[in-house]
Tab-separated table of C-alpha atoms in Angstrom:
chain	number	residue	atom	x	y	z
A	15	MET	CA	0.000	0.000	0.000
A	16	TYR	CA	2.856	2.308	0.865
A	17	LEU	CA	4.495	1.676	-2.505
A	18	LEU	CA	1.245	2.449	-4.316
A	19	THR	CA	0.979	5.739	-2.404
A	20	LEU	CA	4.512	6.616	-3.428
A	21	PHE	CA	3.754	5.800	-7.044
A	22	ALA	CA	0.657	8.028	-6.941
A	23	CYS	CA	2.666	10.757	-5.299
A	24	THR	CA	5.349	10.602	-7.962
A	25	ALA	CA	2.861	10.459	-10.839
A	26	SER	CA	0.983	13.542	-9.642
A	27	GLY	CA	4.163	15.554	-9.240
A	28	ILE	CA	3.513	16.198	-5.524
A	29	THR	CA	6.609	16.563	-3.381
A	30	CYS	CA	6.283	14.436	-0.259
A	31	ALA	CA	8.547	13.323	2.524
A	32	GLY	CA	8.058	9.705	1.492
A	33	ALA	CA	9.964	10.390	-1.728
A	34	LEU	CA	13.188	10.184	0.250
A	35	LEU	CA	12.248	6.745	1.477
A	36	LYS	CA	11.258	5.798	-2.056
A	37	ASN	CA	14.735	6.637	-3.275
A	38	ASP	CA	16.200	4.479	-0.528
A	39	TYR	CA	13.988	1.541	-1.561
A	40	VAL	CA	14.724	1.929	-5.253
A	41	GLY	CA	18.412	2.278	-4.511
A	42	ALA	CA	18.320	-0.922	-2.476
A	43	LEU	CA	16.603	-2.732	-5.339
A	44	LEU	CA	19.207	-1.425	-7.774
A	45	ASP	CA	21.989	-2.649	-5.496
A	46	ARG	CA	20.417	-6.087	-5.066
A	47	TYR	CA	19.259	-6.805	-8.615
A	48	GLY	CA	21.409	-4.467	-10.713
A	49	THR	CA	24.960	-3.509	-11.504
A	50	ASN	CA	26.312	0.020	-11.653
A	51	GLY	CA	22.873	1.549	-11.129
A	52	MET	CA	21.194	-0.459	-13.897
A	53	VAL	CA	18.979	-3.558	-13.708
A	54	SER	CA	19.551	-6.028	-16.539
A	55	LYS	CA	16.979	-8.380	-18.021
A	56	GLU	CA	18.219	-11.227	-15.790
A	57	GLY	CA	18.013	-9.098	-12.650
A	58	PHE	CA	14.512	-7.910	-13.568
A	59	TYR	CA	13.490	-11.550	-14.122
A	60	GLU	CA	14.625	-12.458	-10.602
A	61	LEU	CA	12.841	-9.449	-9.076
A	62	SER	CA	9.621	-10.102	-11.022
A	63	THR	CA	9.375	-13.753	-10.030
A	64	LYS	CA	9.899	-12.892	-6.342
A	65	ILE	CA	7.061	-10.354	-6.507
A	66	GLY	CA	4.782	-12.946	-8.106
A	67	LEU	CA	4.787	-12.213	-11.842
A	68	ASP	CA	4.539	-15.222	-14.130
A	69	PRO	CA	7.879	-15.253	-16.001
A	70	SER	CA	6.524	-17.405	-18.823
A	71	TYR	CA	3.577	-15.145	-19.738
A	72	VAL	CA	3.870	-13.156	-22.964
A	73	SER	CA	1.046	-10.868	-24.069
A	74	ASP	CA	-0.631	-11.264	-27.457
A	75	ASP	CA	0.798	-7.926	-28.559
A	76	SER	CA	4.378	-7.595	-27.401
A	77	THR	CA	4.789	-4.280	-29.254
A	78	CYS	CA	2.154	-2.371	-27.262
A	79	ASN	CA	3.437	0.627	-25.310
A	80	ILE	CA	2.000	0.911	-21.824
A	81	THR	CA	2.968	4.565	-21.478
A	82	ALA	CA	1.248	5.522	-24.745
A	83	ASP	CA	-1.724	3.143	-24.805
A	84	THR	CA	-3.721	3.046	-21.570
A	85	THR	CA	-5.809	0.087	-22.769
A	86	CYS	CA	-2.672	-2.005	-22.895
A	87	THR	CA	-2.473	-1.942	-19.088
A	88	ARG	CA	-5.682	-3.962	-19.004
A	89	ARG	CA	-3.769	-6.974	-20.264
A	90	CYS	CA	-1.888	-9.591	-18.285
A	91	LEU	CA	1.729	-8.795	-18.996
A	92	GLY	CA	4.793	-10.918	-18.428
A	93	TYR	CA	8.189	-9.683	-17.324
A	94	LYS	CA	9.448	-9.641	-20.916
A	95	ASP	CA	6.695	-7.220	-21.992
A	96	ILE	CA	7.211	-4.905	-19.035
A	97	PHE	CA	10.997	-4.920	-19.346
A	98	GLN	CA	10.814	-4.226	-23.084
A	99	THR	CA	8.441	-1.297	-22.499
A	100	TYR	CA	10.410	0.495	-19.787
A	101	SER	CA	14.040	-0.457	-20.389
A	102	GLY	CA	16.484	1.520	-22.438
A	103	THR	CA	19.431	0.185	-24.349
A	104	SER	CA	21.244	-0.994	-21.234
A	105	GLY	CA	18.465	-1.831	-18.762
A	106	LEU	CA	16.401	-0.088	-16.085
A	107	ASN	CA	17.621	2.900	-14.086
A	108	SER	CA	16.043	4.242	-10.877
A	109	THR	CA	13.267	6.136	-12.710
A	110	THR	CA	12.277	3.426	-15.188
A	111	LEU	CA	12.515	0.761	-12.475
A	112	THR	CA	9.979	2.721	-10.397
A	113	HIS	CA	7.531	2.859	-13.316
A	114	SER	CA	8.047	-0.823	-14.149
A	115	LEU	CA	7.210	-1.793	-10.567
A	116	SER	CA	3.822	-0.121	-10.862
A	117	ALA	CA	3.140	-2.193	-14.011
A	118	ILE	CA	4.146	-5.395	-12.182
A	119	ILE	CA	1.896	-4.591	-9.206
A	120	TYR	CA	-1.048	-3.878	-11.501
A	121	SER	CA	-0.562	-7.083	-13.460
A	122	VAL	CA	-0.165	-9.216	-10.324
A	123	GLN	CA	-3.225	-7.804	-8.523
A	124	ASP	CA	-5.598	-7.941	-11.535
A	125	HIS	CA	-8.042	-10.793	-10.866
A	126	HIS	CA	-8.197	-11.505	-14.602
A	127	CYS	CA	-4.531	-12.473	-14.479
A	128	HIS	CA	-3.456	-15.716	-12.837
A	129	HIS	CA	0.287	-15.394	-12.898
A	130	GLY	CA	1.949	-18.551	-11.612
A	131	ASN	CA	-1.391	-20.064	-10.580
A	132	GLU	CA	-2.457	-21.672	-13.853
A	133	GLU	CA	0.610	-23.870	-13.983
A	134	LYS	CA	0.211	-24.768	-10.313
A	135	GLU	CA	-3.459	-25.617	-10.831
A	136	MET	CA	-2.533	-27.700	-13.884
A	137	GLU	CA	0.110	-29.614	-11.913
A	138	GLU	CA	-2.374	-30.265	-9.095
A	139	ALA	CA	-4.958	-31.435	-11.638
A	140	GLU	CA	-2.413	-33.807	-13.197
A	141	LYS	CA	-1.391	-35.189	-9.815
A	142	PRO	CA	-3.136	-38.527	-9.283
A	143	SER	CA	-5.913	-38.733	-6.718
A	144	SER	CA	-5.476	-40.923	-3.654
A	145	ALA	CA	-7.629	-43.649	-5.210
A	146	GLU	CA	-5.575	-43.574	-8.421
A	147	ALA	CA	-2.275	-43.740	-6.530
A	148	TRP	CA	-3.444	-46.736	-4.505
A	149	GLY	CA	-5.045	-48.424	-7.518
A	150	TYR	CA	-2.078	-48.074	-9.869
A	151	GLY	CA	0.363	-48.927	-7.084
A	152	ILE	CA	-1.433	-52.105	-5.999
A	153	ALA	CA	-1.903	-53.219	-9.620
A	154	SER	CA	1.797	-52.716	-10.430
A	155	ALA	CA	2.925	-54.427	-7.212
A	156	SER	CA	0.625	-57.385	-7.937
A	157	VAL	CA	2.168	-57.854	-11.386
A	158	ILE	CA	5.630	-57.885	-9.806
A	159	VAL	CA	4.527	-60.416	-7.165
A	160	PHE	CA	3.192	-62.636	-9.953
A	161	ILE	CA	6.550	-62.339	-11.755
A	162	SER	CA	8.258	-63.609	-8.581
A	163	ASN	CA	6.861	-67.091	-9.194
A	164	ILE	CA	7.026	-67.156	-12.969
A	165	GLY	CA	10.230	-69.182	-12.744
A	166	VAL	CA	8.201	-72.350	-12.173
A	167	PHE	CA	7.053	-72.233	-15.795
A	168	PHE	CA	10.664	-72.177	-16.995
A	169	LYS	CA	11.913	-74.995	-14.744
A	170	PRO	CA	11.889	-77.683	-17.494
A	171	CYS	CA	14.001	-75.533	-19.830
A	172	MET	CA	16.363	-73.761	-17.421
A	173	LYS	CA	19.360	-75.685	-18.771
A	174	SER	CA	18.480	-75.092	-22.410
A	175	VAL	CA	20.273	-72.700	-24.762
A	176	GLY	CA	17.021	-70.837	-25.440
A	177	PHE	CA	16.519	-70.045	-21.751
A	178	GLN	CA	20.085	-68.765	-21.460
A	179	ARG	CA	19.511	-66.452	-24.415
A	180	ILE	CA	16.348	-65.102	-22.800
A	181	MET	CA	18.419	-64.356	-19.704
A	182	TYR	CA	21.064	-62.533	-21.760
A	183	PHE	CA	18.396	-60.193	-23.108
A	184	CYS	CA	16.493	-59.771	-19.821
A	185	VAL	CA	19.547	-58.886	-17.739
A	186	ALA	CA	20.605	-56.254	-20.295
A	187	LEU	CA	17.046	-54.901	-20.460
A	188	ALA	CA	17.083	-54.544	-16.671
A	189	VAL	CA	20.381	-52.637	-16.794
A	190	GLY	CA	18.931	-50.236	-19.366
A	191	THR	CA	15.688	-49.524	-17.527
A	192	LEU	CA	17.190	-49.372	-14.029
A	193	GLY	CA	20.109	-47.148	-14.979
A	194	ALA	CA	18.015	-44.803	-17.119
A	195	THR	CA	15.232	-44.558	-14.519
A	196	GLY	CA	17.709	-43.756	-11.751
A	197	LEU	CA	19.593	-41.110	-13.734
A	198	LEU	CA	16.835	-39.633	-15.882
A	199	VAL	CA	13.743	-39.923	-13.686
A	200	LEU	CA	14.290	-40.436	-9.960
A	201	ILE	CA	17.352	-38.297	-9.235
A	202	PRO	CA	16.062	-35.262	-11.231
A	203	GLU	CA	12.679	-35.650	-9.495
A	204	SER	CA	14.372	-35.611	-6.100
A	205	LEU	CA	16.211	-32.400	-7.031
A	206	GLY	CA	13.028	-30.685	-8.244
A	207	ILE	CA	14.386	-29.926	-11.719
A	208	THR	CA	11.577	-31.619	-13.635
A	209	GLY	CA	8.468	-29.951	-15.062
A	210	ALA	CA	7.805	-27.069	-17.421
A	211	ASP	CA	9.315	-24.523	-15.001
A	212	SER	CA	12.559	-26.458	-14.585
A	213	PRO	CA	15.545	-24.219	-13.782
A	214	ILE	CA	17.491	-26.482	-16.167
A	215	PRO	CA	15.188	-26.802	-19.204
A	216	ASP	CA	17.538	-29.100	-21.130
A	217	TYR	CA	18.411	-31.386	-18.209
A	218	LYS	CA	16.797	-34.377	-19.970
A	219	TRP	CA	19.127	-34.181	-22.956
A	220	LYS	CA	22.185	-33.734	-20.773
A	221	LEU	CA	21.283	-36.846	-18.777
A	222	ILE	CA	20.464	-38.749	-21.966
A	223	THR	CA	23.997	-37.828	-23.073
A	224	ALA	CA	25.276	-39.280	-19.775
A	225	ILE	CA	23.357	-42.500	-20.507
A	226	ALA	CA	24.897	-42.539	-23.983
A	227	GLY	CA	28.311	-42.238	-22.305
A	228	ILE	CA	27.580	-45.320	-20.187
A	229	TYR	CA	26.569	-47.283	-23.288
A	230	VAL	CA	29.555	-46.149	-25.365
A	231	PHE	CA	32.058	-47.113	-22.685
A	232	PHE	CA	30.289	-50.441	-22.205
A	233	LEU	CA	30.851	-51.090	-25.920
A	234	VAL	CA	34.464	-49.894	-25.781
A	235	GLU	CA	35.264	-52.093	-22.772
A	236	ARG	CA	33.566	-55.118	-24.338
A	237	CYS	CA	35.417	-54.664	-27.642
A	238	ILE	CA	38.783	-54.218	-25.907
A	239	ASN	CA	38.259	-57.371	-23.830
A	240	TRP	CA	37.083	-59.271	-26.879
A	241	ARG	CA	40.114	-58.246	-28.914
A	242	ALA	CA	42.522	-59.036	-26.065
A	243	LYS	CA	41.101	-62.516	-25.614
A	244	ASN	CA	41.169	-63.219	-29.331
A	245	LYS	CA	44.900	-62.467	-29.341
A	246	LYS	CA	45.386	-64.966	-26.527
A	247	LYS	CA	43.673	-67.869	-28.236
A	248	SER	CA	44.030	-70.977	-26.203
A	249	LYS	CA	44.911	-74.158	-28.051
A	250	ASP	CA	42.462	-76.326	-26.156
A	251	ILE	CA	38.933	-75.164	-25.180
A	252	ASP	CA	37.358	-77.298	-22.517
A	253	LEU	CA	33.729	-77.322	-23.644
A	254	SER	CA	32.601	-79.464	-20.734
A	255	GLU	CA	34.007	-76.919	-18.288
A	256	GLY	CA	32.152	-74.163	-20.114
A	257	GLU	CA	28.901	-76.104	-19.872
A	258	SER	CA	29.360	-76.759	-16.153
A	259	LEU	CA	29.998	-73.042	-15.571
A	260	GLN	CA	26.799	-72.275	-17.407
A	261	LYS	CA	24.818	-74.714	-15.295
A	262	ASN	CA	26.305	-73.758	-11.963
A	263	ASP	CA	26.213	-69.999	-12.428
A	264	VAL	CA	22.639	-69.064	-13.162
A	265	HIS	CA	22.032	-65.395	-12.240
A	266	GLY	CA	25.687	-64.809	-11.466
A	267	HIS	CA	26.031	-67.027	-8.393
A	268	SER	CA	28.463	-69.896	-7.931
A	269	HIS	CA	27.664	-72.724	-5.569
A	270	GLY	CA	29.649	-75.271	-3.657
A	271	ALA	CA	28.485	-77.784	-1.084
A	272	LYS	CA	24.853	-78.305	-0.123
A	273	GLY	CA	25.263	-76.602	3.238
A	274	GLU	CA	26.836	-73.552	1.607
A	275	VAL	CA	24.062	-73.284	-0.931
A	276	ALA	CA	21.373	-73.549	1.735
A	277	THR	CA	22.924	-70.611	3.613
A	278	VAL	CA	23.111	-68.605	0.407
A	279	ALA	CA	19.440	-69.409	-0.291
A	280	TRP	CA	18.226	-68.047	3.056
A	281	THR	CA	20.428	-64.969	2.733
A	282	LEU	CA	19.056	-64.500	-0.769
A	283	LEU	CA	15.443	-64.574	0.470
A	284	LEU	CA	16.175	-62.008	3.196
A	285	GLY	CA	17.933	-59.748	0.693
A	286	ASP	CA	15.012	-60.090	-1.716
A	287	ALA	CA	12.533	-59.073	0.988
A	288	LEU	CA	14.474	-55.902	1.853
A	289	HIS	CA	14.975	-55.138	-1.835
A	290	ASN	CA	11.250	-55.482	-2.532
A	291	ILE	CA	10.382	-53.136	0.343
A	292	SER	CA	12.635	-50.502	-1.260
A	293	ASP	CA	11.009	-51.094	-4.642
A	294	GLY	CA	7.526	-50.702	-3.170
A	295	LEU	CA	8.578	-47.522	-1.385
A	296	ALA	CA	9.790	-45.966	-4.646
A	297	MET	CA	6.719	-47.131	-6.562
A	298	GLY	CA	4.246	-45.795	-3.994
A	299	ALA	CA	5.918	-42.391	-3.778
A	300	ALA	CA	6.109	-42.179	-7.578
A	301	TYR	CA	2.403	-42.851	-8.126
A	302	THR	CA	1.438	-40.112	-5.655
A	303	GLU	CA	3.453	-37.644	-7.739
A	304	ASN	CA	2.725	-38.503	-11.350
A	305	VAL	CA	1.298	-41.427	-13.340
A	306	ALA	CA	4.087	-41.336	-15.928
A	307	LEU	CA	6.676	-41.330	-13.136
A	308	GLY	CA	4.968	-44.315	-11.498
A	309	VAL	CA	4.827	-46.217	-14.787
A	310	SER	CA	8.520	-45.559	-15.430
A	311	VAL	CA	9.553	-46.763	-11.963
A	312	SER	CA	7.266	-49.813	-12.196
A	313	LEU	CA	8.672	-50.829	-15.592
A	314	ALA	CA	12.220	-50.518	-14.276
A	315	ILE	CA	11.376	-52.701	-11.281
A	316	LEU	CA	9.516	-55.201	-13.474
A	317	THR	CA	12.368	-55.637	-15.953
A	318	GLU	CA	14.830	-56.054	-13.093
A	319	GLU	CA	12.638	-58.554	-11.266
A	320	LEU	CA	12.148	-60.870	-14.258
A	321	PRO	CA	15.743	-62.121	-14.617
A	322	HIS	CA	16.329	-61.695	-10.891
A	323	GLU	CA	13.437	-63.975	-9.915
A	324	LEU	CA	14.206	-66.532	-12.608
A	325	GLY	CA	17.695	-66.835	-11.190
A	326	ASP	CA	16.443	-66.953	-7.595
A	327	ILE	CA	14.095	-69.853	-8.318
A	328	ALA	CA	16.961	-71.736	-9.930
A	329	ILE	CA	19.170	-71.161	-6.872
A	330	LEU	CA	16.475	-72.253	-4.421
A	331	LEU	CA	15.815	-75.440	-6.384
A	332	HIS	CA	19.549	-76.093	-6.667
A	333	SER	CA	19.857	-75.739	-2.871
A	334	GLY	CA	17.687	-78.817	-2.440
A	335	MET	CA	14.338	-77.171	-1.723
A	336	THR	CA	11.199	-78.693	-3.162
A	337	ILE	CA	9.435	-76.704	-5.877
A	338	LYS	CA	6.485	-75.954	-3.558
A	339	ARG	CA	8.687	-74.695	-0.742
A	340	ALA	CA	10.843	-72.601	-3.075
A	341	LEU	CA	7.774	-70.955	-4.614
A	342	PHE	CA	6.180	-70.307	-1.217
A	343	LEU	CA	9.307	-68.708	0.308
A	344	ASN	CA	9.944	-66.670	-2.823
A	345	PHE	CA	6.315	-65.500	-2.688
A	346	LEU	CA	6.710	-64.415	0.960
A	347	ALA	CA	9.781	-62.391	0.031
A	348	ALA	CA	7.926	-60.841	-2.917
A	349	VAL	CA	4.808	-59.681	-1.012
A	350	THR	CA	6.945	-57.393	1.151
A	351	ILE	CA	6.687	-54.998	-1.799
A	352	TYR	CA	3.200	-54.148	-0.474
A	353	MET	CA	4.751	-52.972	2.815
A	354	GLY	CA	6.972	-50.575	0.928
A	355	LEU	CA	4.071	-49.492	-1.292
A	356	ILE	CA	1.876	-48.587	1.695
A	357	ILE	CA	4.663	-46.540	3.301
A	358	GLY	CA	5.489	-44.856	-0.023
A	359	VAL	CA	1.893	-43.804	-0.760
A	360	VAL	CA	1.241	-42.567	2.789
A	361	VAL	CA	4.487	-40.593	2.893
A	362	GLY	CA	3.975	-39.219	-0.627
A	363	GLU	CA	0.431	-38.022	0.087
A	364	ASN	CA	1.068	-36.458	3.482
A	365	THR	CA	4.630	-35.119	3.429
A	366	ASP	CA	7.308	-33.761	1.107
A	367	ALA	CA	9.666	-36.585	2.052
A	368	ASN	CA	8.959	-38.372	-1.238
A	369	THR	CA	11.829	-36.407	-2.793
A	370	TYR	CA	14.196	-38.202	-0.402
A	371	ILE	CA	12.602	-41.508	-1.362
A	372	PHE	CA	13.276	-40.696	-5.027
A	373	ALA	CA	16.900	-39.839	-4.228
A	374	PHE	CA	17.382	-43.093	-2.271
A	375	ALA	CA	15.666	-45.202	-4.951
A	376	GLY	CA	17.652	-43.464	-7.696
A	377	GLY	CA	20.901	-44.400	-5.986
A	378	LEU	CA	19.652	-47.958	-5.474
A	379	PHE	CA	18.651	-48.354	-9.126
A	380	VAL	CA	21.952	-47.001	-10.440
A	381	TYR	CA	23.908	-49.219	-8.028
A	382	ILE	CA	22.027	-52.379	-9.007
A	383	ALA	CA	22.453	-51.597	-12.707
A	384	LEU	CA	26.149	-50.713	-12.639
A	385	ALA	CA	27.547	-52.669	-9.689
A	386	ASP	CA	25.414	-55.811	-9.816
A	387	MET	CA	23.900	-56.464	-13.222
A	388	ILE	CA	26.627	-55.195	-15.588
A	389	PRO	CA	29.148	-57.561	-13.932
A	390	GLU	CA	26.552	-60.275	-14.472
A	391	MET	CA	26.409	-59.348	-18.162
A	392	ASN	CA	30.201	-59.586	-18.310
A	393	ASN	CA	30.033	-62.983	-16.625
A	394	GLN	CA	27.514	-64.171	-19.228
A	395	ALA	CA	29.825	-62.960	-22.007
A	396	ASN	CA	32.782	-64.802	-20.456
A	397	GLN	CA	30.778	-68.016	-20.307
A	398	ALA	CA	29.814	-67.598	-23.959
A	399	GLU	CA	33.463	-67.166	-24.947
A	400	ASN	CA	34.253	-70.504	-23.352
A	401	ILE	CA	31.653	-72.124	-25.584
A	402	GLY	CA	32.562	-70.624	-28.952
A	403	GLN	CA	32.706	-67.661	-31.298
A	404	ASP	CA	29.110	-67.986	-32.495
A	405	SER	CA	27.782	-67.938	-28.945
A	406	THR	CA	29.850	-64.813	-28.197
A	407	ARG	CA	28.252	-62.968	-31.121
A	408	VAL	CA	24.757	-64.000	-30.034
A	409	VAL	CA	25.375	-62.742	-26.484
A	410	PHE	CA	26.790	-59.461	-27.811
A	411	VAL	CA	23.757	-58.839	-30.027
A	412	LEU	CA	21.180	-59.804	-27.386
A	413	GLN	CA	22.832	-57.726	-24.675
A	414	ASN	CA	23.064	-54.651	-26.897
A	415	LEU	CA	19.460	-55.100	-27.952
A	416	GLY	CA	18.346	-55.344	-24.315
A	417	LEU	CA	20.349	-52.252	-23.284
A	418	LEU	CA	19.067	-50.114	-26.160
A	419	ILE	CA	15.438	-51.148	-25.674
A	420	GLY	CA	15.704	-50.519	-21.915
A	421	PHE	CA	17.188	-47.062	-22.450
A	422	ALA	CA	14.631	-46.262	-25.158
A	423	ILE	CA	11.622	-47.215	-22.998
A	424	VAL	CA	12.613	-44.854	-20.186
A	425	ILE	CA	13.691	-42.036	-22.513
A	426	LEU	CA	10.374	-42.158	-24.400
A	427	ILE	CA	8.383	-42.118	-21.148
A	428	THR	CA	10.452	-39.204	-19.829
A	429	VAL	CA	10.277	-37.099	-22.985
A	430	PHE	CA	6.647	-37.825	-23.863
A	431	GLY	CA	5.347	-38.701	-20.388
A	432	GLY	CA	3.324	-35.482	-20.222
A	433	ASN	CA	1.162	-36.791	-23.078
A	434	ILE	CA	0.301	-40.031	-21.243
A	435	ALA	CA	-3.320	-40.060	-20.127
A	436	VAL	CA	-4.502	-42.978	-18.005
């Protein structure tokens, strides 16, 4: 109110004691947002957004002159329009800054203008309701629980070449979706740099470039290792040893005596339970934020769970458990995802702590992809080399196909996720 009085006082040419204070205020604004007594476009942008002006709004007629056309002030103007009208060649000085502030105040207080509110209302409208978050979350978790016992259908063919090739593709697909979801979806979401008003508008393409860097160096490392091993051709290749490695190392685990394997099996089940709680936590928090985000996280979890659970079933059966007991214990470990889901949805709907959940899950996804599953891919490639050149080429093609499809799925959801309507 005091500022408006000062503006009226200045406009009418009346000399008042408050003018001295006005100069102090304007001078302080010049010092804070300007340089050498002038406010640049960037400084005016910062000032305007703090006052409440929508920085993205541009009037239909950007050439209108507020000082010459009084009807122009009836429009909702953005900071670009106001700055263009009042600034000179080098920015705003104390006099033009004072006049521009009156234009900002008018535009912000006009009830016909909804600066900053339309986007907020749109985001709130796009945010899933509580029923949608619970519904999508429970449906996705149920699919993942079902996947936990899908290994029983593959039991008769687990030692076949076809099953091994499916695993080559699935493990690589999991690396692609987990790594891309962690880097491109969860970590940016935790930092609050997603959305139309992102302070880093091109963050997606920079992170896609980072994903490309991971893929390129994967190729470089694989080609270097391949070339080095070809130069050291062994005279005798023990095919039987290669086959035994393939049989005894499903899902990247080696096994010794029965007692050892039993211990590994119980440890594996406990680890799976904790892992599934983390997955449910991330999924629940994601669905309270955005459907596309929830779908992306769910797909990453699903593609990781498929090869993971196939391998787990094989290990449990190899440990001496009966098929019924292995399926039951694996199911108990899998349903803990609902515990995580409940916590994730409740936290996401009632607090702002979901950003920390996204950060934690992003780190978990990247770790699993790079520290757990890529070594498994390398192990698969080493086994294939022990079998023969043709098998090595097949593994190389299937793994690259899985990686590229995994990356592509997440990139497409991230780039075009705003167009997904469920």
